[in-house]
XYZ file of C-alpha atoms in Angstrom:
749
model
C 0.228 0.160 0.273
C 2.683 2.164 1.033
C 4.495 1.445 -1.850
C 1.911 2.107 -4.230
C 0.910 5.652 -2.435
C 5.131 6.769 -3.463
C 5.159 5.747 -6.905
C 1.670 7.678 -7.098
C 2.999 10.992 -5.557
C 6.051 10.611 -7.361
C 4.039 10.443 -10.988
C 2.092 13.355 -9.634
C 5.208 15.486 -8.556
C 8.097 14.654 -10.924
C 9.543 17.451 -11.188
C 10.024 17.967 -7.142
C 10.578 14.187 -6.993
C 13.686 14.894 -9.863
C 14.750 17.716 -8.036
C 15.310 16.186 -4.774
C 17.052 12.899 -6.552
C 19.184 16.246 -8.293
C 20.503 17.365 -5.474
C 21.317 13.751 -3.882
C 23.106 12.545 -6.638
C 25.071 14.951 -6.753
C 25.686 15.312 -3.382
C 26.623 11.961 -3.673
C 28.330 12.584 -7.063
C 31.268 15.289 -5.743
C 31.096 13.696 -2.333
C 32.188 10.330 -3.225
C 34.192 11.540 -5.527
C 36.622 13.080 -3.541
C 36.863 10.283 -1.397
C 37.562 7.633 -4.660
C 40.291 9.710 -5.262
C 41.347 10.691 -2.224
C 41.767 6.883 -1.283
C 42.789 5.592 -4.535
C 45.438 8.185 -4.191
C 47.446 7.280 -1.068
C 46.715 3.330 -1.517
C 48.613 3.632 -4.777
C 51.692 5.904 -3.663
C 51.620 3.573 -0.391
C 51.737 0.368 -2.875
C 54.363 1.749 -5.095
C 56.213 2.579 -2.178
C 56.154 -0.802 0.050
C 57.084 -2.431 -3.677
C 59.741 0.120 -4.234
C 60.742 -0.607 -0.945
C 61.454 3.779 -0.899
C 64.046 5.163 2.252
C 62.793 6.406 5.478
C 65.762 8.366 4.968
C 67.961 9.782 1.998
C 70.637 12.105 2.074
C 71.967 13.446 -1.562
C 75.664 14.416 -1.280
C 77.526 15.991 -4.154
C 81.532 15.416 -3.439
C 83.193 12.126 -2.178
C 82.525 9.581 -0.173
C 84.161 7.452 2.321
C 81.619 4.545 2.635
C 83.959 3.237 5.969
C 82.991 5.833 7.851
C 78.918 5.088 7.042
C 79.838 1.800 7.475
C 81.009 2.351 11.245
C 77.919 4.687 11.593
C 75.557 1.962 10.766
C 77.150 -0.545 13.129
C 76.502 1.980 16.188
C 73.043 2.953 15.670
C 70.762 -0.232 15.914
C 66.989 1.177 14.021
C 69.236 1.005 10.614
C 67.380 -2.081 9.273
C 69.173 -1.907 5.547
C 72.016 0.975 4.049
C 72.902 1.399 0.516
C 74.954 4.276 -1.239
C 73.706 4.490 -4.737
C 74.816 6.797 -7.672
C 73.369 9.182 -9.151
C 75.073 10.738 -12.818
C 73.726 14.128 -13.199
C 73.894 15.076 -16.817
C 73.188 18.234 -18.798
C 69.613 18.056 -20.075
C 71.084 20.281 -23.223
C 73.000 17.032 -24.260
C 69.932 15.140 -23.860
C 67.364 13.868 -27.142
C 64.318 12.128 -25.498
C 62.209 10.820 -28.893
C 63.570 14.021 -31.015
C 62.773 16.021 -28.010
C 65.822 18.601 -26.580
C 65.335 18.422 -22.703
C 67.428 22.052 -23.186
C 64.829 23.463 -21.743
C 63.956 20.726 -18.400
C 64.210 22.652 -15.117
C 64.686 18.617 -13.744
C 68.478 17.566 -12.753
C 68.213 14.792 -15.506
C 70.401 11.475 -14.858
C 71.308 8.050 -15.236
C 71.560 5.031 -12.379
C 71.579 1.602 -11.968
C 69.106 -0.405 -10.048
C 69.098 -0.419 -6.081
C 70.406 -3.887 -4.866
C 68.917 -3.787 -1.863
C 65.583 -1.296 -1.507
C 64.709 1.517 -3.433
C 63.746 -0.263 -6.316
C 62.361 1.712 -10.025
C 59.467 -0.363 -11.341
C 58.048 -0.638 -15.115
C 54.697 0.151 -15.078
C 53.378 -3.283 -13.787
C 55.474 -2.546 -10.478
C 57.571 -5.347 -11.330
C 61.967 -4.809 -11.563
C 61.936 -4.586 -15.496
C 65.219 -6.256 -16.248
C 67.873 -3.771 -18.192
C 69.934 -4.932 -21.805
C 73.112 -3.159 -22.497
C 71.744 0.023 -24.604
C 68.660 -0.058 -23.656
C 67.026 2.771 -21.088
C 64.232 3.123 -19.060
C 62.184 6.530 -18.683
C 60.659 8.488 -16.300
C 56.823 8.167 -16.598
C 56.383 11.217 -15.532
C 57.971 12.014 -19.262
C 55.980 9.882 -21.611
C 53.290 12.283 -22.225
C 55.205 14.871 -21.398
C 57.307 14.630 -24.776
C 55.184 11.772 -26.424
C 57.497 9.333 -26.037
C 57.247 5.553 -26.385
C 58.783 2.273 -25.364
C 61.242 1.448 -28.625
C 61.985 4.848 -29.548
C 65.444 6.703 -29.474
C 67.391 8.487 -26.966
C 70.919 10.277 -27.756
C 72.806 11.636 -24.497
C 75.739 13.298 -26.577
C 76.536 11.214 -28.390
C 75.431 7.833 -27.216
C 72.172 6.363 -28.490
C 69.556 4.558 -26.359
C 66.992 2.904 -27.431
C 63.685 3.262 -24.867
C 63.069 -0.038 -22.938
C 59.481 1.163 -21.164
C 58.816 3.314 -18.447
C 59.370 3.805 -14.582
C 57.610 4.040 -12.017
C 60.616 6.496 -9.420
C 58.780 6.213 -5.903
C 61.299 9.215 -4.664
C 61.274 11.260 -7.999
C 58.024 10.515 -9.769
C 56.741 14.458 -8.903
C 56.980 16.933 -10.250
C 58.074 18.474 -7.108
C 60.976 16.432 -7.217
C 63.382 18.656 -8.357
C 65.870 15.294 -9.800
C 64.658 12.271 -12.261
C 65.817 9.219 -12.456
C 66.772 7.076 -15.723
C 66.940 3.401 -15.045
C 70.067 1.546 -17.552
C 72.301 -1.550 -17.286
C 75.874 -1.475 -14.899
C 78.105 -1.456 -18.538
C 76.213 1.167 -19.827
C 76.549 3.263 -16.601
C 80.114 3.335 -16.976
C 80.726 3.889 -19.931
C 78.643 7.074 -19.509
C 80.234 8.854 -16.362
C 82.958 10.531 -17.953
C 80.288 12.766 -19.473
C 78.724 13.634 -16.110
C 78.979 14.573 -12.734
C 78.604 11.988 -10.579
C 76.393 12.452 -6.945
C 75.088 10.190 -4.123
C 72.152 8.869 -2.726
C 73.013 7.817 0.899
C 69.467 5.476 2.402
C 68.741 3.866 5.045
C 65.311 1.620 5.708
C 64.490 1.878 10.159
C 63.179 -0.240 11.857
C 59.285 0.554 12.773
C 58.912 3.331 15.259
C 62.477 5.333 14.754
C 62.465 8.594 14.996
C 63.701 9.776 11.954
C 64.178 13.524 13.130
C 66.732 11.906 16.380
C 68.056 9.604 13.811
C 68.932 13.320 10.854
C 71.173 14.656 14.288
C 72.468 11.788 14.671
C 73.893 11.497 11.227
C 74.817 15.129 11.168
C 76.616 14.711 14.438
C 78.592 11.916 13.237
C 80.089 14.870 10.213
C 78.954 12.466 7.402
C 78.720 13.484 4.291
C 75.592 16.161 3.896
C 76.647 18.217 0.294
C 72.839 18.633 -0.509
C 69.288 18.214 0.680
C 67.824 15.730 3.236
C 64.799 13.771 2.371
C 62.937 12.223 4.660
C 59.719 9.367 3.632
C 57.124 11.159 4.853
C 57.959 14.327 2.900
C 58.150 12.302 -0.171
C 54.802 10.440 0.501
C 53.852 14.567 0.640
C 55.150 15.872 -2.464
C 53.887 12.321 -4.214
C 50.428 13.362 -2.935
C 50.090 17.474 -3.246
C 49.446 17.690 -6.688
C 46.861 15.651 -7.271
C 45.846 16.401 -3.009
C 45.139 19.952 -4.207
C 42.538 18.713 -7.273
C 41.155 16.369 -4.559
C 41.085 18.774 -1.997
C 38.702 21.580 -4.451
C 36.185 19.322 -5.612
C 35.823 17.955 -2.026
C 35.497 21.201 -0.697
C 32.814 21.987 -3.423
C 30.535 18.586 -2.486
C 30.368 19.484 0.805
C 28.858 23.246 -0.250
C 26.552 21.296 -2.074
C 25.696 18.729 0.392
C 24.497 22.061 2.340
C 22.947 23.639 -0.107
C 20.850 20.146 -0.874
C 19.813 19.983 2.508
C 18.442 23.586 2.283
C 16.657 23.018 -0.672
C 15.578 19.879 0.617
C 14.082 21.484 2.848
C 12.149 23.494 1.493
C 10.801 21.582 -1.271
C 9.345 19.533 1.483
C 7.765 22.386 3.611
C 6.157 23.154 0.165
C 5.175 19.625 -0.574
C 3.899 19.977 3.114
C 1.616 22.890 2.398
C 0.154 22.145 -0.568
C -0.999 18.785 1.444
C -1.513 20.785 3.996
C -5.729 19.209 3.668
C -4.653 16.093 3.237
C -2.539 15.510 5.799
C -5.376 17.080 8.326
C -7.825 14.815 6.810
C -5.575 11.366 7.641
C -5.178 12.913 11.124
C -8.461 13.377 11.632
C -9.716 9.972 10.574
C -6.771 8.874 13.138
C -3.932 7.962 10.898
C -0.809 7.657 13.507
C 1.405 10.821 13.209
C 3.878 8.559 13.279
C 2.496 6.348 10.439
C 2.794 9.772 8.326
C 5.264 10.655 9.056
C 6.252 6.971 7.788
C 4.448 7.908 4.898
C 6.992 10.827 3.781
C 9.857 9.813 4.967
C 9.925 6.335 3.177
C 9.487 8.093 -0.275
C 12.211 10.465 0.717
C 14.618 7.302 1.641
C 13.308 5.892 -2.370
C 14.636 9.574 -4.264
C 17.650 9.360 -1.631
C 18.615 5.317 -2.829
C 18.064 6.430 -6.522
C 20.391 9.723 -5.811
C 22.916 7.961 -4.533
C 22.932 4.994 -6.770
C 23.333 7.789 -9.730
C 25.848 9.453 -7.501
C 28.349 6.834 -7.123
C 28.020 6.608 -11.213
C 28.570 9.318 -11.813
C 31.620 9.505 -9.814
C 33.143 6.109 -10.642
C 32.366 7.520 -14.454
C 34.192 10.660 -13.632
C 37.055 9.149 -11.811
C 38.509 7.891 -15.504
C 39.709 10.345 -17.082
C 40.505 12.296 -13.657
C 42.624 9.657 -12.278
C 44.702 9.414 -15.683
C 48.411 10.612 -14.563
C 47.762 9.426 -10.908
C 47.617 5.155 -12.551
C 50.466 6.286 -15.295
C 52.477 7.659 -12.240
C 51.342 5.436 -8.892
C 50.024 2.108 -10.699
C 46.753 0.833 -9.663
C 46.173 0.528 -5.544
C 46.462 -2.290 -4.264
C 43.658 -2.108 -1.386
C 40.919 -2.034 -4.536
C 38.161 -3.723 -1.959
C 39.137 -1.041 0.711
C 38.506 2.387 -1.697
C 35.331 0.790 -3.207
C 33.850 0.379 0.493
C 35.114 3.867 1.891
C 33.525 5.202 -1.507
C 30.269 3.739 -0.916
C 30.656 4.538 3.004
C 31.497 7.850 2.078
C 28.231 8.242 -0.146
C 26.108 6.794 2.045
C 27.053 9.033 5.298
C 25.758 12.160 2.528
C 22.813 10.317 2.056
C 21.738 9.850 5.394
C 22.489 12.993 6.433
C 20.177 14.699 3.941
C 17.314 11.712 5.312
C 17.992 12.901 8.888
C 17.628 16.571 7.690
C 14.176 15.104 5.980
C 13.465 13.287 9.527
C 13.391 16.668 11.394
C 11.636 18.875 8.561
C 9.072 16.526 8.986
C 8.776 17.154 12.601
C 6.919 19.928 11.957
C 3.813 18.726 10.625
C 3.526 16.769 13.859
C 3.174 19.899 15.632
C 0.092 21.124 13.735
C -3.588 19.292 14.911
C -5.824 17.733 12.623
C -8.235 21.229 13.215
C -5.431 23.559 12.238
C -4.406 21.697 9.350
C -8.178 21.951 8.202
C -9.539 25.237 8.679
C -6.344 27.248 10.736
C -3.990 29.898 9.273
C -0.913 28.231 10.439
C 0.829 26.376 7.608
C 4.868 24.622 7.761
C 6.694 27.226 5.950
C 5.912 30.365 8.236
C 4.760 33.724 6.693
C 6.248 35.481 3.682
C 8.295 34.956 1.145
C 11.836 36.809 1.978
C 13.611 33.380 3.412
C 12.518 31.766 0.322
C 14.217 34.628 -1.973
C 17.316 34.381 0.465
C 17.789 30.877 -0.102
C 17.964 31.844 -3.916
C 20.605 34.255 -3.240
C 22.485 31.871 -1.044
C 22.690 29.382 -3.401
C 23.915 31.787 -5.827
C 26.253 33.034 -4.073
C 27.722 29.218 -3.250
C 27.648 28.484 -6.776
C 30.108 31.369 -7.579
C 32.177 30.619 -4.388
C 32.840 26.709 -5.819
C 33.859 28.500 -9.049
C 35.918 30.857 -7.486
C 38.008 28.562 -5.548
C 39.412 26.591 -7.841
C 40.299 29.396 -10.221
C 41.476 31.435 -7.780
C 44.137 28.430 -6.868
C 45.078 27.664 -10.497
C 45.697 31.683 -10.644
C 47.571 32.495 -8.043
C 50.111 29.271 -8.819
C 50.375 30.351 -11.814
C 51.014 34.541 -11.069
C 55.032 35.660 -10.546
C 53.871 35.972 -6.854
C 53.456 32.489 -5.986
C 57.573 32.092 -6.040
C 57.607 33.702 -2.390
C 55.281 31.333 -0.845
C 57.733 28.841 -2.144
C 61.020 30.020 -0.176
C 62.273 31.668 -3.616
C 63.186 35.032 -4.337
C 61.152 37.754 -6.219
C 64.215 37.604 -9.204
C 63.613 36.464 -12.725
C 66.868 34.263 -12.652
C 68.397 31.143 -10.517
C 71.444 29.594 -10.435
C 72.219 27.166 -8.714
C 76.290 25.892 -7.893
C 76.573 22.855 -6.739
C 78.441 20.638 -8.343
C 81.999 21.457 -7.582
C 84.519 20.480 -4.969
C 84.946 24.223 -3.936
C 81.598 26.480 -4.228
C 82.796 28.774 -2.130
C 86.128 29.840 -5.103
C 83.302 29.210 -7.586
C 80.554 31.357 -5.983
C 83.095 34.430 -5.791
C 83.859 33.780 -9.469
C 81.023 34.038 -10.248
C 79.704 37.137 -8.231
C 82.221 38.954 -10.456
C 81.129 37.618 -13.484
C 77.272 38.934 -12.534
C 79.327 42.225 -10.906
C 80.497 43.419 -14.216
C 78.018 42.392 -16.327
C 76.212 45.567 -18.071
C 72.887 43.684 -18.323
C 72.063 42.867 -14.729
C 69.792 45.746 -12.405
C 70.181 43.676 -9.476
C 71.960 40.059 -8.060
C 72.554 38.842 -4.793
C 74.451 35.555 -3.636
C 73.191 33.677 -0.757
C 75.370 30.375 0.900
C 73.596 27.030 2.536
C 75.122 25.074 5.228
C 74.033 22.885 8.335
C 74.425 24.746 11.909
C 74.065 23.334 14.781
C 71.455 24.797 17.277
C 70.968 24.887 20.925
C 67.206 24.731 22.123
C 65.939 26.121 25.705
C 65.845 22.648 26.714
C 69.349 21.717 26.162
C 68.798 19.274 23.531
C 70.336 20.487 19.676
C 69.258 20.279 16.696
C 70.403 21.112 12.950
C 69.171 23.719 10.931
C 69.273 24.212 7.055
C 70.275 28.138 7.168
C 70.900 30.576 4.109
C 73.262 33.319 4.794
C 73.267 35.951 2.369
C 71.402 40.084 1.596
C 67.958 38.708 2.134
C 66.695 42.276 1.350
C 67.479 42.101 -2.913
C 64.501 39.480 -3.445
C 63.032 38.509 -0.075
C 60.382 36.404 0.315
C 57.014 36.416 1.633
C 57.115 37.057 5.142
C 54.211 35.591 7.586
C 55.620 38.152 10.499
C 58.097 40.194 10.442
C 61.122 40.790 8.271
C 63.839 39.637 6.986
C 67.113 39.330 8.439
C 69.055 42.828 7.982
C 71.992 42.677 10.258
C 74.474 40.372 11.898
C 72.441 38.408 15.122
C 69.346 38.338 13.291
C 67.544 35.181 11.735
C 64.567 34.300 10.010
C 62.453 31.109 10.487
C 60.598 29.056 7.832
C 56.923 28.684 9.719
C 57.110 24.908 9.710
C 60.762 25.767 11.524
C 59.023 27.865 13.986
C 56.361 25.442 15.159
C 58.602 22.556 15.683
C 60.943 25.302 17.361
C 58.528 26.246 19.800
C 59.935 29.768 18.449
C 57.459 33.219 17.608
C 59.175 36.812 16.499
C 61.312 38.413 19.233
C 62.856 35.213 20.200
C 66.573 33.685 21.326
C 68.413 31.315 19.149
C 71.777 30.278 19.810
C 73.947 28.547 16.578
C 77.128 26.937 16.846
C 78.813 28.819 14.314
C 83.000 27.513 14.234
C 83.134 26.398 17.198
C 81.507 29.656 19.421
C 78.432 30.141 20.148
C 76.211 32.630 18.731
C 72.793 34.484 20.143
C 70.423 35.326 16.866
C 67.184 36.989 17.829
C 63.855 35.771 15.401
C 63.074 39.063 13.370
C 60.639 36.936 11.210
C 59.089 34.545 10.098
C 58.276 33.248 6.214
C 56.848 31.137 3.788
C 58.560 28.130 2.231
C 57.543 24.454 0.877
C 61.277 24.587 -0.242
C 63.904 21.289 1.368
C 60.497 19.968 3.701
C 59.858 23.651 4.845
C 62.141 23.594 7.153
C 64.761 26.213 6.977
C 66.086 29.536 8.393
C 67.888 32.558 6.741
C 70.361 35.289 8.498
C 72.078 38.077 6.958
C 75.430 38.118 6.319
C 77.526 39.863 3.229
C 79.441 38.760 0.376
C 82.858 40.009 1.532
C 82.139 37.631 4.453
C 80.469 34.525 2.095
C 83.822 34.112 0.401
C 85.654 33.626 3.690
C 83.548 30.758 4.311
C 84.948 27.755 4.544
C 84.583 24.726 1.929
C 83.433 22.004 4.466
C 80.883 24.515 6.046
C 78.898 25.078 2.692
C 76.463 22.551 1.156
C 75.509 24.771 -2.374
C 74.819 28.409 -3.391
C 72.368 30.258 -5.311
C 72.131 33.239 -7.019
C 69.394 35.091 -7.919
C 69.555 38.000 -10.896
C 67.193 40.636 -12.148
C 67.847 41.816 -16.239
C 67.378 45.258 -17.043
C 64.630 45.950 -19.429
C 64.528 45.099 -22.852
C 67.578 42.574 -21.466
C 66.595 39.570 -23.229
C 66.528 36.278 -20.713
C 67.155 33.769 -23.088
C 70.412 35.771 -24.628
C 71.491 36.203 -20.603
C 70.906 32.807 -19.880
C 72.568 30.830 -22.374
C 75.791 33.192 -21.978
C 75.628 31.752 -18.376
C 74.138 28.218 -19.477
C 78.271 26.921 -20.029
C 79.554 27.699 -17.343
C 80.998 24.333 -15.498
C 79.371 23.308 -12.123
C 76.215 26.016 -12.261
C 72.489 25.428 -13.416
C 70.776 28.100 -14.977
C 67.043 28.385 -14.816
C 64.097 31.264 -15.414
C 62.019 31.506 -12.110
C 59.033 31.133 -14.250
C 59.765 28.342 -15.909
C 60.752 26.600 -12.911
C 57.498 27.410 -11.475
C 55.508 26.360 -14.432
C 57.349 22.932 -14.452
C 57.304 22.451 -10.659
C 53.233 23.611 -11.010
C 52.195 22.744 -14.558
C 50.689 19.621 -13.988
C 48.882 20.573 -10.752
C 47.341 23.355 -12.420
C 45.761 21.730 -14.808
C 44.299 19.135 -12.827
C 42.864 21.905 -10.463
C 41.241 23.325 -14.034
C 40.055 20.636 -14.871
C 38.476 20.081 -11.031
C 37.108 23.450 -11.643
C 35.467 22.142 -14.975
C 34.003 19.786 -12.694
C 32.764 21.996 -9.961
C 31.658 24.787 -12.072
C 29.460 22.751 -14.498
C 27.869 21.261 -11.273
C 27.693 24.229 -9.457
C 25.565 26.190 -12.920
C 23.801 22.790 -12.611
C 22.416 23.201 -8.723
C 21.923 27.217 -9.866
C 19.770 26.613 -12.682
C 17.869 23.786 -11.128
C 17.237 25.621 -7.527
C 16.506 28.212 -9.385
C 13.817 26.842 -11.403
C 12.656 25.020 -8.861
C 12.124 27.925 -6.256
C 10.413 30.284 -8.883
C 7.601 27.778 -9.601
C 6.752 27.141 -6.339
C 6.589 30.378 -5.289
C 4.516 30.894 -8.347
C 2.564 28.278 -7.081
C 2.872 29.766 -3.287
C 0.981 33.301 -4.858
C -1.419 31.196 -7.354
C -3.873 32.600 -5.086
C -2.768 36.011 -5.191
C -1.736 35.867 -8.773
C -5.108 34.732 -9.737
C -7.020 37.898 -7.890
C -4.393 40.632 -9.495
C -5.739 38.987 -13.083
C -8.822 39.549 -11.842
C -8.290 43.221 -11.094
C -6.616 43.482 -14.604
C -3.345 42.749 -14.349
C -1.906 40.882 -17.330
C -0.242 38.042 -17.327
C 3.421 39.377 -18.121
C 2.872 42.691 -15.633
C 2.574 39.252 -13.106
C 6.286 38.146 -14.792
C 7.992 41.023 -14.658
C 7.379 41.207 -10.828
C 8.877 38.105 -10.374
C 12.063 39.093 -13.312
C 12.964 41.323 -11.420
C 12.886 39.954 -8.085
C 15.312 36.957 -9.134
C 17.694 39.714 -10.809
C 18.229 41.389 -7.485
C 18.476 37.683 -5.993
C 20.374 37.159 -8.498
C 22.830 40.259 -8.941
C 22.912 39.985 -4.653
C 23.760 36.568 -4.869
C 26.740 36.507 -7.297
C 28.039 39.748 -5.060
C 27.904 37.577 -1.980
C 29.713 35.099 -3.709
C 32.718 37.213 -4.579
C 33.453 38.202 -2.147
C 33.122 35.581 -0.315
C 35.519 33.024 -2.531
C 37.831 36.122 -3.124
C 37.827 35.971 1.058
C 36.964 33.184 3.066
C 38.121 31.064 -0.391
C 41.743 32.568 0.402
C 41.155 31.191 4.360
C 40.585 28.026 3.296
C 43.296 27.309 0.604
C 46.098 29.540 2.923
C 44.861 26.874 5.950
C 45.617 23.786 3.454
C 48.920 25.382 1.774
C 49.830 26.127 5.724
C 50.395 22.450 6.531
C 53.011 22.439 3.724
C 55.004 25.588 5.154
C 53.748 28.009 2.619
C 52.125 30.603 4.768
C 50.504 34.345 4.761
C 48.815 33.075 0.974
C 46.753 35.620 -0.699
C 45.017 35.365 -3.628
C 45.827 37.036 -7.270
C 42.969 36.565 -9.065
C 42.403 36.603 -12.897
C 39.780 40.418 -12.953
C 38.135 38.960 -15.954
C 37.208 35.789 -15.266
C 36.383 36.430 -11.437
C 34.361 39.704 -12.024
C 33.141 39.711 -15.625
C 33.512 36.017 -17.239
C 31.755 33.950 -14.773
C 29.624 36.369 -13.359
C 28.496 36.880 -16.809
C 27.562 33.586 -17.207
C 26.146 32.821 -13.929
C 23.719 36.313 -14.537
C 22.543 34.633 -17.691
C 21.747 31.399 -16.994
C 20.013 32.389 -13.392
C 18.067 35.607 -14.920
C 17.246 31.840 -17.766
C 16.244 29.593 -15.075
C 13.707 32.878 -13.603
C 12.169 32.818 -17.001
C 11.402 29.459 -17.240
C 10.490 29.091 -14.006
C 7.879 31.312 -13.835
C 5.956 30.126 -17.495
C 3.798 28.984 -14.612
C 2.388 32.493 -14.515
C -0.327 32.399 -17.835
C -2.092 29.142 -17.074
C -3.071 31.110 -13.709
C -7.066 31.638 -14.692
C -8.740 35.143 -12.749
C -11.578 32.578 -11.846
C -9.326 30.650 -9.134
C -8.699 33.391 -6.775
C -12.837 32.463 -5.772
C-alpha cells in the first residue's frame, strides 16, 4: 500500500521528485568522487612505496664519499635496518634528446642510475623490476606524455644512443615537485657514460618500525657524514607525491561539502512547500485517526526511495568521472593494492551523505507533527512560516554558493600561475636563478660568478646566498641541525608572515614549519654553534617556504664574509638575478649556461614545470565544480521560482481578476529574480575571494606556505564567471515563472 502511494506521489510531482533526486545525486557524486580519488591516491602511493621499498632517510651528496665511515655509523645505530649508497650521474639536460625532443628547457636534474641493490627500486608500469639490457634505457613515467615518447623510440645523450626499453615509476622522484629525475640503465652503460656527467651519491637508510626519523637525522649530522645536498625523509616523499593531485581532490571535496549544505536547505524547502500544498490531506489523515508516526513514515519512505536512486546515480557518475581524473595518477603510481578498501570507503562516504540528507528530512517532518488536524484543515497556520523573504534569501544563498565554488579553483590556479607565487615557495622574487652545487670548492666558484655578475651591464640586481647545516641549541638543552641560508636577504625577499627579513648580523628568520617545530616566535632568541663558538640570534621574521621540506632559516651576511667561508661549511650556493628592461633572458641565460658546475633557470619556467600538472588538474577540477555549481543554480532557480509561483497562485489569480496581465505578473517575479541573482553574485565574489583565500591558505600552510594571498584573474573573476551565472540564472527565472500564464482569474473565488 505504502509503495503504491509513493509511486503515485512521485508521478504526480515529477518536478519535485526529480529535483530532490538531483540534489541527492550531485551531493553523492562530489563527496563520493573526492573520497574515491583520495583513497585511491593514497592507496596507489603506498602500494608503489611498498613495492619500491622507499628509504626512510635519504641524504643527497655531491662530492667524495668514504663508505667506511658510513659503515661504522651503521654499526653503531641500532635503528638501522638496511643502508646503501646509490650513484646518480647528473647530466647536462641540453645534451639529452628524448624521442626527437631536446631536454634543454628542462628544469629538472636529469641523470642516470642503476637498480638499487637492497631497496629503493625503480619499477616498470606493472610495478615489477625491469631487466635492463645493454643499450636500453628506461625513462621516467612522467615524461611519457610530456615528450610523447613510446617504447622503442630513440634517446640520445651526447653522442651515445639508446633505445627506450620502457618506463619506470620512481617512488622518490615521480612528482614534478621533486627536482631530479632518474633514467635507468644497465651497469655497463652507466660505467660507459660516467665521463659525460657529474656523479652524485644518494646515501639511503631504511629504519626499524617506530624509529624517530628526526633524531636519526640529527645523529647523522652530528657524526659529520657526507651532507653536501638536501636531506629527504619518507614522510616528505609521500607528501610531495600526494600534493599535486591532493589540491585537485581538496577542491572537489570542498565543492561537495558546499553542495551538500545547499542540498539540505533545498530539500528542506521542497519538503515544507510540499507539506503546505498537502496540508488539508494531512489534516484529513489525522482526523480519521492515522497516527502521526505513520504519516511521517509515508513521507520519509518517499524521500528514502529518492535517496537510494540519488545515491546510485551519484556513485555511478563518481566512478565515470574518476577515470579521466586519475589517468595521470594511474600512470605515475599504478593501481592501488587496496581496491576493495577504496570501494568500501567510497560507498560508505556516499551512504553518509544520504544519511545526513535523510536526517535533515526527518527533522523537517517534525514540523508536521506539531500541527493539529483542526489547524491543518481550517487554520491559517502552515508549515513554511510567513512571507516569501526566506525563500528569496535561499535563492541568493544558492547563487552565492555557486559563485564561491567556481572561484576557489580559479583563484588557486591563477595564484600558482602568478609571478608572486614563488615568494610562498621560499624563492626570491627574481627573474633568474643560478645554482652552484656540483663542485668541490663551492665558495671559490661562488666568488667567481659574483665577479662576472658584478661586471655584467645587463644585470639590474643580484644576490648570492649560501646554504649550510648549522647546529642549534634549544631551550631544553637539546640540539638540532638547521639548514641556514646566509646572505643579503633584502634584495629578493620571500613572503613574510610575521616580521621582516634579517638586515644585520645577529638576526635570523625561520620558516613557518621550523618556527612551529622549535616553538619559537618573533623576538625569541636562538643559539647557533658556528666555528665552535656560540652565537645568539634574535628571530626577526617568520616566512613562507615549501622547499627542503619547509624547514629552513635565513640570516644576514655580507658578500665579503661569504667569500671567507670554509668550503666544508657550504652545501650549495644560489644566485638570484634580475635584468635591466629590454634585456633578453634567453640570451643572458645562454651565456651563463656554459659555465661548468652551475645550473641556470628562468624562475617562471621552474614554477611552470613544477606546478604545471597541478594547475592543469586544478582546471579539470574547476570544470567539474563549475558544471556542478551551474547545474545546481539552474535547477534550484527554476524549482524555487515555480514553487513561489505555486505558493502565490491565489494572489496572482486575484490580481488577474483585478486586471493585471500575465506579462505584468511575470515582470514582478523577474525583477525580484534579478535582484536575488545580483545579490548572490556579489556575495559569492566576496566570499570566494576572502573566505576562499582563508581555506586555501589553511591547506597550503600545512606544507609550509603560510600568509597565502590570492592573485586573481580579474577578467574571469569579475566579468566572465559572473556573466555566465547571471545569464543562466535569468534564463532559469524566466522558465520558472512561465507557469503564471496558466493561472486563471476564477481561481481566486
